[in-house]
Structures are given as C-alpha cells and as structure tokens.
Amino acid sequence: MLVGYARVSTLDQNLDLQRDALVSAGCAAERIYTDQASGKNTERLGLRDALSFLRPGDILVVWKLDRLGRSLTDLIELVQGLAARDIGFRSLQEQIDTTTSGGKLAFHIFAALAEFERDIIRERTHAGLAAARARGKKGGRPTKMTERKRAAAMELLSDPQGKSVKEVCDALGISRATFYRHQAKESQ
C-alpha cells in the first residue's frame, strides 16, 4: 500500500500541490498524512501517525526529500528505520525508490556522503580543540567556585554562629554539589 506524507513549513503555505502529486502517484487521499510545521520541529504528529500506520510491504511516498527529513542525517535515519521494518520509501521529485536496486544505490550514496560529512566535522572539531589546548586555552564551563568563594565558604562555616552548608551555598550563589565537590578536592 502506498502511504503519502506531505509537509509545509508555515500555516500560510498550501499542501495542495503535494497532495495532488501524491494522489497522482497512487496514494489514496485518506492515506496521506500531513504536517504544517517547520522541518526542524521534532514533534511532527502527521509523520508520527504515518510511521505508526505503515506495515511491512508498504511504501512511504513524499513529494520531495526535504519534506520528510530535517537534515540529510535525519532523512537517512528515517529511511533506514523504514527499511528495518521492511517498508519502502519513494520520493517523487528526486525519483528515488528504495524498493528498486537503483533507488537503494542512490540512497546508500546519500548515506555515505552524510557519514563522510559527519567525520569531517568531527575531525575539524578535534583539531580545533587540540590547537586551542596548545595555545593554553581550557575548554568547558568556567568554575563557579573561585578561590575567593572557597575561602569565604570556609570562613562562614567556621563562624561560631554556625551557618549551614545550604546557607553558605545560597550566600555564595553556588550549589551544594559544587561546594562538596571542591571540599572533596581540598581534602585529597
């Protein structure tokens, strides 16, 4: 069975073009699921409903690849998830059909390119971090517990009025976890 999915990004856009193309491709009008939401929105109810309706042997049909996935990586994950459930995928504009050998090949090429892109980004990130460390830069969030705050905490705790750890932390603007973590470092 052919099951259609159509999406537009904003409420003022129209789904008619995509619906007409999906019906022309053989999708029954009542088997076309739709969303009017940005592609980056992970909560796409129409897509969720379409994916839960699909059964082994069915084919999910979209008008264009970018209507299904937020990114190439997301698209590949979705289609691989369909394949694992023995569900085909067809994109009308790009003429990709994973139920055919040629369509599978085209999609595997997309997947290889996406993996290559992820590896390049990872390599650049690691190289940038290594270069920053070589220049003496330390990454990560700056510590809330400065030497001055540590000294103030110790002074407040040793005060005869007997401030509690919670009161000390509230006064210094740090969490109790931060206090205890630095106290443990101190005792080592």
PDB file of C-alpha atoms in Angstrom:
ATOM      1  CA  MET A   1       0.000   0.000   0.000  1.00  0.00           C
ATOM      2  CA  LEU A   2       1.231   3.499  -0.824  1.00  0.00           C
ATOM      3  CA  VAL A   3       1.063   5.908   2.118  1.00  0.00           C
ATOM      4  CA  GLY A   4       1.731   9.598   1.486  1.00  0.00           C
ATOM      5  CA  TYR A   5       3.297  12.254   3.673  1.00  0.00           C
ATOM      6  CA  ALA A   6       3.218  15.983   2.933  1.00  0.00           C
ATOM      7  CA  ARG A   7       4.561  18.905   4.940  1.00  0.00           C
ATOM      8  CA  VAL A   8       4.655  22.676   4.650  1.00  0.00           C
ATOM      9  CA  SER A   9       6.696  24.879   6.947  1.00  0.00           C
ATOM     10  CA  THR A  10       4.190  27.607   7.762  1.00  0.00           C
ATOM     11  CA  LEU A  11       0.442  27.876   8.179  1.00  0.00           C
ATOM     12  CA  ASP A  12       0.116  30.275   5.237  1.00  0.00           C
ATOM     13  CA  GLN A  13       1.611  27.710   2.824  1.00  0.00           C
ATOM     14  CA  ASN A  14      -0.630  25.260   0.997  1.00  0.00           C
ATOM     15  CA  LEU A  15      -0.461  21.444   0.883  1.00  0.00           C
ATOM     16  CA  ASP A  16      -2.485  21.120  -2.363  1.00  0.00           C
ATOM     17  CA  LEU A  17       0.498  20.709  -4.732  1.00  0.00           C
ATOM     18  CA  GLN A  18       1.967  17.897  -2.644  1.00  0.00           C
ATOM     19  CA  ARG A  19      -1.400  16.194  -2.091  1.00  0.00           C
ATOM     20  CA  ASP A  20      -2.180  16.269  -5.833  1.00  0.00           C
ATOM     21  CA  ALA A  21       1.237  14.774  -6.669  1.00  0.00           C
ATOM     22  CA  LEU A  22       0.819  12.024  -4.048  1.00  0.00           C
ATOM     23  CA  VAL A  23      -2.670  11.125  -5.318  1.00  0.00           C
ATOM     24  CA  SER A  24      -1.321  11.057  -8.914  1.00  0.00           C
ATOM     25  CA  ALA A  25       1.432   8.685  -7.728  1.00  0.00           C
ATOM     26  CA  GLY A  26      -1.206   6.257  -6.428  1.00  0.00           C
ATOM     27  CA  CYS A  27      -1.703   7.243  -2.772  1.00  0.00           C
ATOM     28  CA  ALA A  28      -5.317   7.141  -1.613  1.00  0.00           C
ATOM     29  CA  ALA A  29      -6.402  10.583  -0.380  1.00  0.00           C
ATOM     30  CA  GLU A  30      -7.322   9.141   3.033  1.00  0.00           C
ATOM     31  CA  ARG A  31      -3.810   7.649   3.341  1.00  0.00           C
ATOM     32  CA  ILE A  32      -1.982  10.986   3.061  1.00  0.00           C
ATOM     33  CA  TYR A  33      -0.699  12.311   6.369  1.00  0.00           C
ATOM     34  CA  THR A  34       0.211  15.983   6.680  1.00  0.00           C
ATOM     35  CA  ASP A  35       2.014  18.452   8.910  1.00  0.00           C
ATOM     36  CA  GLN A  36       2.122  22.216   8.912  1.00  0.00           C
ATOM     37  CA  ALA A  37       5.311  22.679  10.896  1.00  0.00           C
ATOM     38  CA  SER A  38       8.952  23.539  10.432  1.00  0.00           C
ATOM     39  CA  GLY A  39      11.184  20.661   9.392  1.00  0.00           C
ATOM     40  CA  LYS A  40      13.355  21.225  12.463  1.00  0.00           C
ATOM     41  CA  ASN A  41      10.351  20.652  14.690  1.00  0.00           C
ATOM     42  CA  THR A  42      10.830  17.151  16.067  1.00  0.00           C
ATOM     43  CA  GLU A  43       7.162  16.897  17.074  1.00  0.00           C
ATOM     44  CA  ARG A  44       5.509  16.278  13.718  1.00  0.00           C
ATOM     45  CA  LEU A  45       2.272  14.476  14.535  1.00  0.00           C
ATOM     46  CA  GLY A  46       1.368  13.693  10.910  1.00  0.00           C
ATOM     47  CA  LEU A  47       4.716  11.985  10.353  1.00  0.00           C
ATOM     48  CA  ARG A  48       4.382  10.090  13.611  1.00  0.00           C
ATOM     49  CA  ASP A  49       0.911   8.881  12.571  1.00  0.00           C
ATOM     50  CA  ALA A  50       2.139   7.885   9.102  1.00  0.00           C
ATOM     51  CA  LEU A  51       5.071   5.925  10.548  1.00  0.00           C
ATOM     52  CA  SER A  52       2.832   4.101  13.016  1.00  0.00           C
ATOM     53  CA  PHE A  53       0.299   3.257  10.261  1.00  0.00           C
ATOM     54  CA  LEU A  54       2.884   1.714   7.908  1.00  0.00           C
ATOM     55  CA  ARG A  55       3.161  -2.080   7.778  1.00  0.00           C
ATOM     56  CA  PRO A  56       5.776  -4.373   6.175  1.00  0.00           C
ATOM     57  CA  GLY A  57       5.466  -4.200   2.397  1.00  0.00           C
ATOM     58  CA  ASP A  58       4.027  -0.647   2.414  1.00  0.00           C
ATOM     59  CA  ILE A  59       5.790   2.296   0.754  1.00  0.00           C
ATOM     60  CA  LEU A  60       6.027   5.783   2.255  1.00  0.00           C
ATOM     61  CA  VAL A  61       5.781   8.358  -0.547  1.00  0.00           C
ATOM     62  CA  VAL A  62       6.831  12.017  -0.307  1.00  0.00           C
ATOM     63  CA  TRP A  63       6.738  14.748  -2.916  1.00  0.00           C
ATOM     64  CA  LYS A  64      10.326  15.824  -2.221  1.00  0.00           C
ATOM     65  CA  LEU A  65      13.111  14.624   0.122  1.00  0.00           C
ATOM     66  CA  ASP A  66      13.211  17.833   2.172  1.00  0.00           C
ATOM     67  CA  ARG A  67       9.543  17.341   3.123  1.00  0.00           C
ATOM     68  CA  LEU A  68      10.478  14.269   5.173  1.00  0.00           C
ATOM     69  CA  GLY A  69      13.793  14.953   6.911  1.00  0.00           C
ATOM     70  CA  ARG A  70      15.168  17.930   8.810  1.00  0.00           C
ATOM     71  CA  SER A  71      18.664  17.145   7.568  1.00  0.00           C
ATOM     72  CA  LEU A  72      20.382  14.537   5.435  1.00  0.00           C
ATOM     73  CA  THR A  73      21.321  12.643   8.589  1.00  0.00           C
ATOM     74  CA  ASP A  74      17.733  12.703   9.849  1.00  0.00           C
ATOM     75  CA  LEU A  75      16.425  11.614   6.450  1.00  0.00           C
ATOM     76  CA  ILE A  76      18.836   8.690   6.309  1.00  0.00           C
ATOM     77  CA  GLU A  77      17.882   7.566   9.825  1.00  0.00           C
ATOM     78  CA  LEU A  78      14.181   7.692   8.926  1.00  0.00           C
ATOM     79  CA  VAL A  79      14.627   5.694   5.715  1.00  0.00           C
ATOM     80  CA  GLN A  80      16.909   3.147   7.382  1.00  0.00           C
ATOM     81  CA  GLY A  81      14.277   2.745  10.110  1.00  0.00           C
ATOM     82  CA  LEU A  82      11.690   2.083   7.403  1.00  0.00           C
ATOM     83  CA  ALA A  83      13.964  -0.462   5.699  1.00  0.00           C
ATOM     84  CA  ALA A  84      14.468  -2.272   9.011  1.00  0.00           C
ATOM     85  CA  ARG A  85      10.673  -2.649   9.184  1.00  0.00           C
ATOM     86  CA  ASP A  86      10.554  -3.875   5.542  1.00  0.00           C
ATOM     87  CA  ILE A  87       8.885  -0.641   4.405  1.00  0.00           C
ATOM     88  CA  GLY A  88       9.899   1.062   1.172  1.00  0.00           C
ATOM     89  CA  PHE A  89      10.442   4.757   0.531  1.00  0.00           C
ATOM     90  CA  ARG A  90       9.755   6.809  -2.590  1.00  0.00           C
ATOM     91  CA  SER A  91      10.496  10.467  -3.336  1.00  0.00           C
ATOM     92  CA  LEU A  92       8.661  11.731  -6.407  1.00  0.00           C
ATOM     93  CA  GLN A  93      10.803  14.765  -7.346  1.00  0.00           C
ATOM     94  CA  GLU A  94      14.186  13.051  -6.929  1.00  0.00           C
ATOM     95  CA  GLN A  95      12.842   9.802  -8.401  1.00  0.00           C
ATOM     96  CA  ILE A  96      14.270   7.707  -5.577  1.00  0.00           C
ATOM     97  CA  ASP A  97      12.533   4.423  -4.845  1.00  0.00           C
ATOM     98  CA  THR A  98      14.196   2.156  -2.274  1.00  0.00           C
ATOM     99  CA  THR A  99      12.114  -0.781  -3.476  1.00  0.00           C
ATOM    100  CA  THR A 100      14.343  -0.882  -6.586  1.00  0.00           C
ATOM    101  CA  SER A 101      18.060  -1.670  -6.823  1.00  0.00           C
ATOM    102  CA  GLY A 102      18.858   1.736  -8.349  1.00  0.00           C
ATOM    103  CA  GLY A 103      16.921   3.544  -5.633  1.00  0.00           C
ATOM    104  CA  LYS A 104      18.758   1.618  -2.910  1.00  0.00           C
ATOM    105  CA  LEU A 105      22.073   2.513  -4.539  1.00  0.00           C
ATOM    106  CA  ALA A 106      21.200   6.216  -4.706  1.00  0.00           C
ATOM    107  CA  PHE A 107      20.160   6.202  -1.089  1.00  0.00           C
ATOM    108  CA  HIS A 108      23.334   4.391   0.032  1.00  0.00           C
ATOM    109  CA  ILE A 109      25.362   7.049  -1.766  1.00  0.00           C
ATOM    110  CA  PHE A 110      23.479   9.738   0.208  1.00  0.00           C
ATOM    111  CA  ALA A 111      24.170   7.826   3.422  1.00  0.00           C
ATOM    112  CA  ALA A 112      27.892   7.528   2.619  1.00  0.00           C
ATOM    113  CA  LEU A 113      28.114  11.266   1.895  1.00  0.00           C
ATOM    114  CA  ALA A 114      26.384  12.085   5.179  1.00  0.00           C
ATOM    115  CA  GLU A 115      28.749   9.844   7.128  1.00  0.00           C
ATOM    116  CA  PHE A 116      31.722  11.432   5.364  1.00  0.00           C
ATOM    117  CA  GLU A 117      30.409  14.898   6.290  1.00  0.00           C
ATOM    118  CA  ARG A 118      29.999  13.877   9.960  1.00  0.00           C
ATOM    119  CA  ASP A 119      33.576  12.518  10.030  1.00  0.00           C
ATOM    120  CA  ILE A 120      34.980  15.735   8.513  1.00  0.00           C
ATOM    121  CA  ILE A 121      33.135  17.849  11.097  1.00  0.00           C
ATOM    122  CA  ARG A 122      34.380  15.605  13.919  1.00  0.00           C
ATOM    123  CA  GLU A 123      37.994  15.841  12.659  1.00  0.00           C
ATOM    124  CA  ARG A 124      37.794  19.650  12.403  1.00  0.00           C
ATOM    125  CA  THR A 125      36.352  19.896  15.895  1.00  0.00           C
ATOM    126  CA  HIS A 126      39.107  17.735  17.398  1.00  0.00           C
ATOM    127  CA  ALA A 127      41.798  19.669  15.512  1.00  0.00           C
ATOM    128  CA  GLY A 128      40.360  22.983  16.745  1.00  0.00           C
ATOM    129  CA  LEU A 129      40.242  21.777  20.350  1.00  0.00           C
ATOM    130  CA  ALA A 130      43.827  20.488  20.150  1.00  0.00           C
ATOM    131  CA  ALA A 131      45.020  23.822  18.702  1.00  0.00           C
ATOM    132  CA  ALA A 132      43.233  25.731  21.475  1.00  0.00           C
ATOM    133  CA  ARG A 133      44.797  23.493  24.150  1.00  0.00           C
ATOM    134  CA  ALA A 134      48.237  24.036  22.584  1.00  0.00           C
ATOM    135  CA  ARG A 135      47.671  27.800  22.967  1.00  0.00           C
ATOM    136  CA  GLY A 136      46.840  27.278  26.647  1.00  0.00           C
ATOM    137  CA  LYS A 137      43.075  27.636  26.343  1.00  0.00           C
ATOM    138  CA  LYS A 138      40.985  25.417  28.549  1.00  0.00           C
ATOM    139  CA  GLY A 139      37.555  24.445  27.266  1.00  0.00           C
ATOM    140  CA  GLY A 140      34.393  23.935  29.200  1.00  0.00           C
ATOM    141  CA  ARG A 141      32.297  25.928  31.563  1.00  0.00           C
ATOM    142  CA  PRO A 142      34.155  28.234  33.956  1.00  0.00           C
ATOM    143  CA  THR A 143      34.085  27.083  37.564  1.00  0.00           C
ATOM    144  CA  LYS A 144      31.638  28.799  39.898  1.00  0.00           C
ATOM    145  CA  MET A 145      33.813  28.049  42.911  1.00  0.00           C
ATOM    146  CA  THR A 146      36.613  30.575  42.774  1.00  0.00           C
ATOM    147  CA  GLU A 147      39.415  30.684  45.320  1.00  0.00           C
ATOM    148  CA  ARG A 148      37.762  33.716  46.877  1.00  0.00           C
ATOM    149  CA  LYS A 149      34.424  31.900  47.241  1.00  0.00           C
ATOM    150  CA  ARG A 150      36.171  28.843  48.683  1.00  0.00           C
ATOM    151  CA  ALA A 151      37.878  30.964  51.333  1.00  0.00           C
ATOM    152  CA  ALA A 152      34.589  32.738  52.138  1.00  0.00           C
ATOM    153  CA  ALA A 153      32.803  29.381  52.451  1.00  0.00           C
ATOM    154  CA  MET A 154      35.399  28.057  54.894  1.00  0.00           C
ATOM    155  CA  GLU A 155      35.198  31.286  56.920  1.00  0.00           C
ATOM    156  CA  LEU A 156      31.370  31.187  57.042  1.00  0.00           C
ATOM    157  CA  LEU A 157      31.352  27.522  58.096  1.00  0.00           C
ATOM    158  CA  SER A 158      33.899  28.093  60.869  1.00  0.00           C
ATOM    159  CA  ASP A 159      31.932  31.093  62.185  1.00  0.00           C
ATOM    160  CA  PRO A 160      30.680  30.494  65.762  1.00  0.00           C
ATOM    161  CA  GLN A 161      27.129  31.433  64.643  1.00  0.00           C
ATOM    162  CA  GLY A 162      27.121  28.090  62.802  1.00  0.00           C
ATOM    163  CA  LYS A 163      25.908  28.678  59.259  1.00  0.00           C
ATOM    164  CA  SER A 164      24.641  25.574  57.477  1.00  0.00           C
ATOM    165  CA  VAL A 165      26.111  24.390  54.182  1.00  0.00           C
ATOM    166  CA  LYS A 166      22.837  25.373  52.469  1.00  0.00           C
ATOM    167  CA  GLU A 167      23.016  28.921  53.870  1.00  0.00           C
ATOM    168  CA  VAL A 168      26.670  29.241  52.810  1.00  0.00           C
ATOM    169  CA  CYS A 169      25.886  27.994  49.293  1.00  0.00           C
ATOM    170  CA  ASP A 170      22.904  30.347  48.962  1.00  0.00           C
ATOM    171  CA  ALA A 171      25.033  33.288  50.109  1.00  0.00           C
ATOM    172  CA  LEU A 172      27.798  32.488  47.601  1.00  0.00           C
ATOM    173  CA  GLY A 173      25.497  31.556  44.690  1.00  0.00           C
ATOM    174  CA  ILE A 174      26.785  28.004  44.309  1.00  0.00           C
ATOM    175  CA  SER A 175      25.094  24.626  44.546  1.00  0.00           C
ATOM    176  CA  ARG A 176      25.726  22.190  47.356  1.00  0.00           C
ATOM    177  CA  ALA A 177      27.136  19.745  44.788  1.00  0.00           C
ATOM    178  CA  THR A 178      29.716  22.364  43.763  1.00  0.00           C
ATOM    179  CA  PHE A 179      30.586  23.011  47.404  1.00  0.00           C
ATOM    180  CA  TYR A 180      31.045  19.325  48.231  1.00  0.00           C
ATOM    181  CA  ARG A 181      32.991  18.650  45.023  1.00  0.00           C
ATOM    182  CA  HIS A 182      35.503  21.350  45.894  1.00  0.00           C
ATOM    183  CA  GLN A 183      35.599  20.312  49.535  1.00  0.00           C
ATOM    184  CA  ALA A 184      36.456  16.767  48.423  1.00  0.00           C
ATOM    185  CA  LYS A 185      39.270  18.119  46.223  1.00  0.00           C
ATOM    186  CA  GLU A 186      40.548  20.112  49.193  1.00  0.00           C
ATOM    187  CA  SER A 187      40.730  17.045  51.443  1.00  0.00           C
ATOM    188  CA  GLN A 188      42.686  14.986  48.914  1.00  0.00           C
TER     189      GLN A 188
END
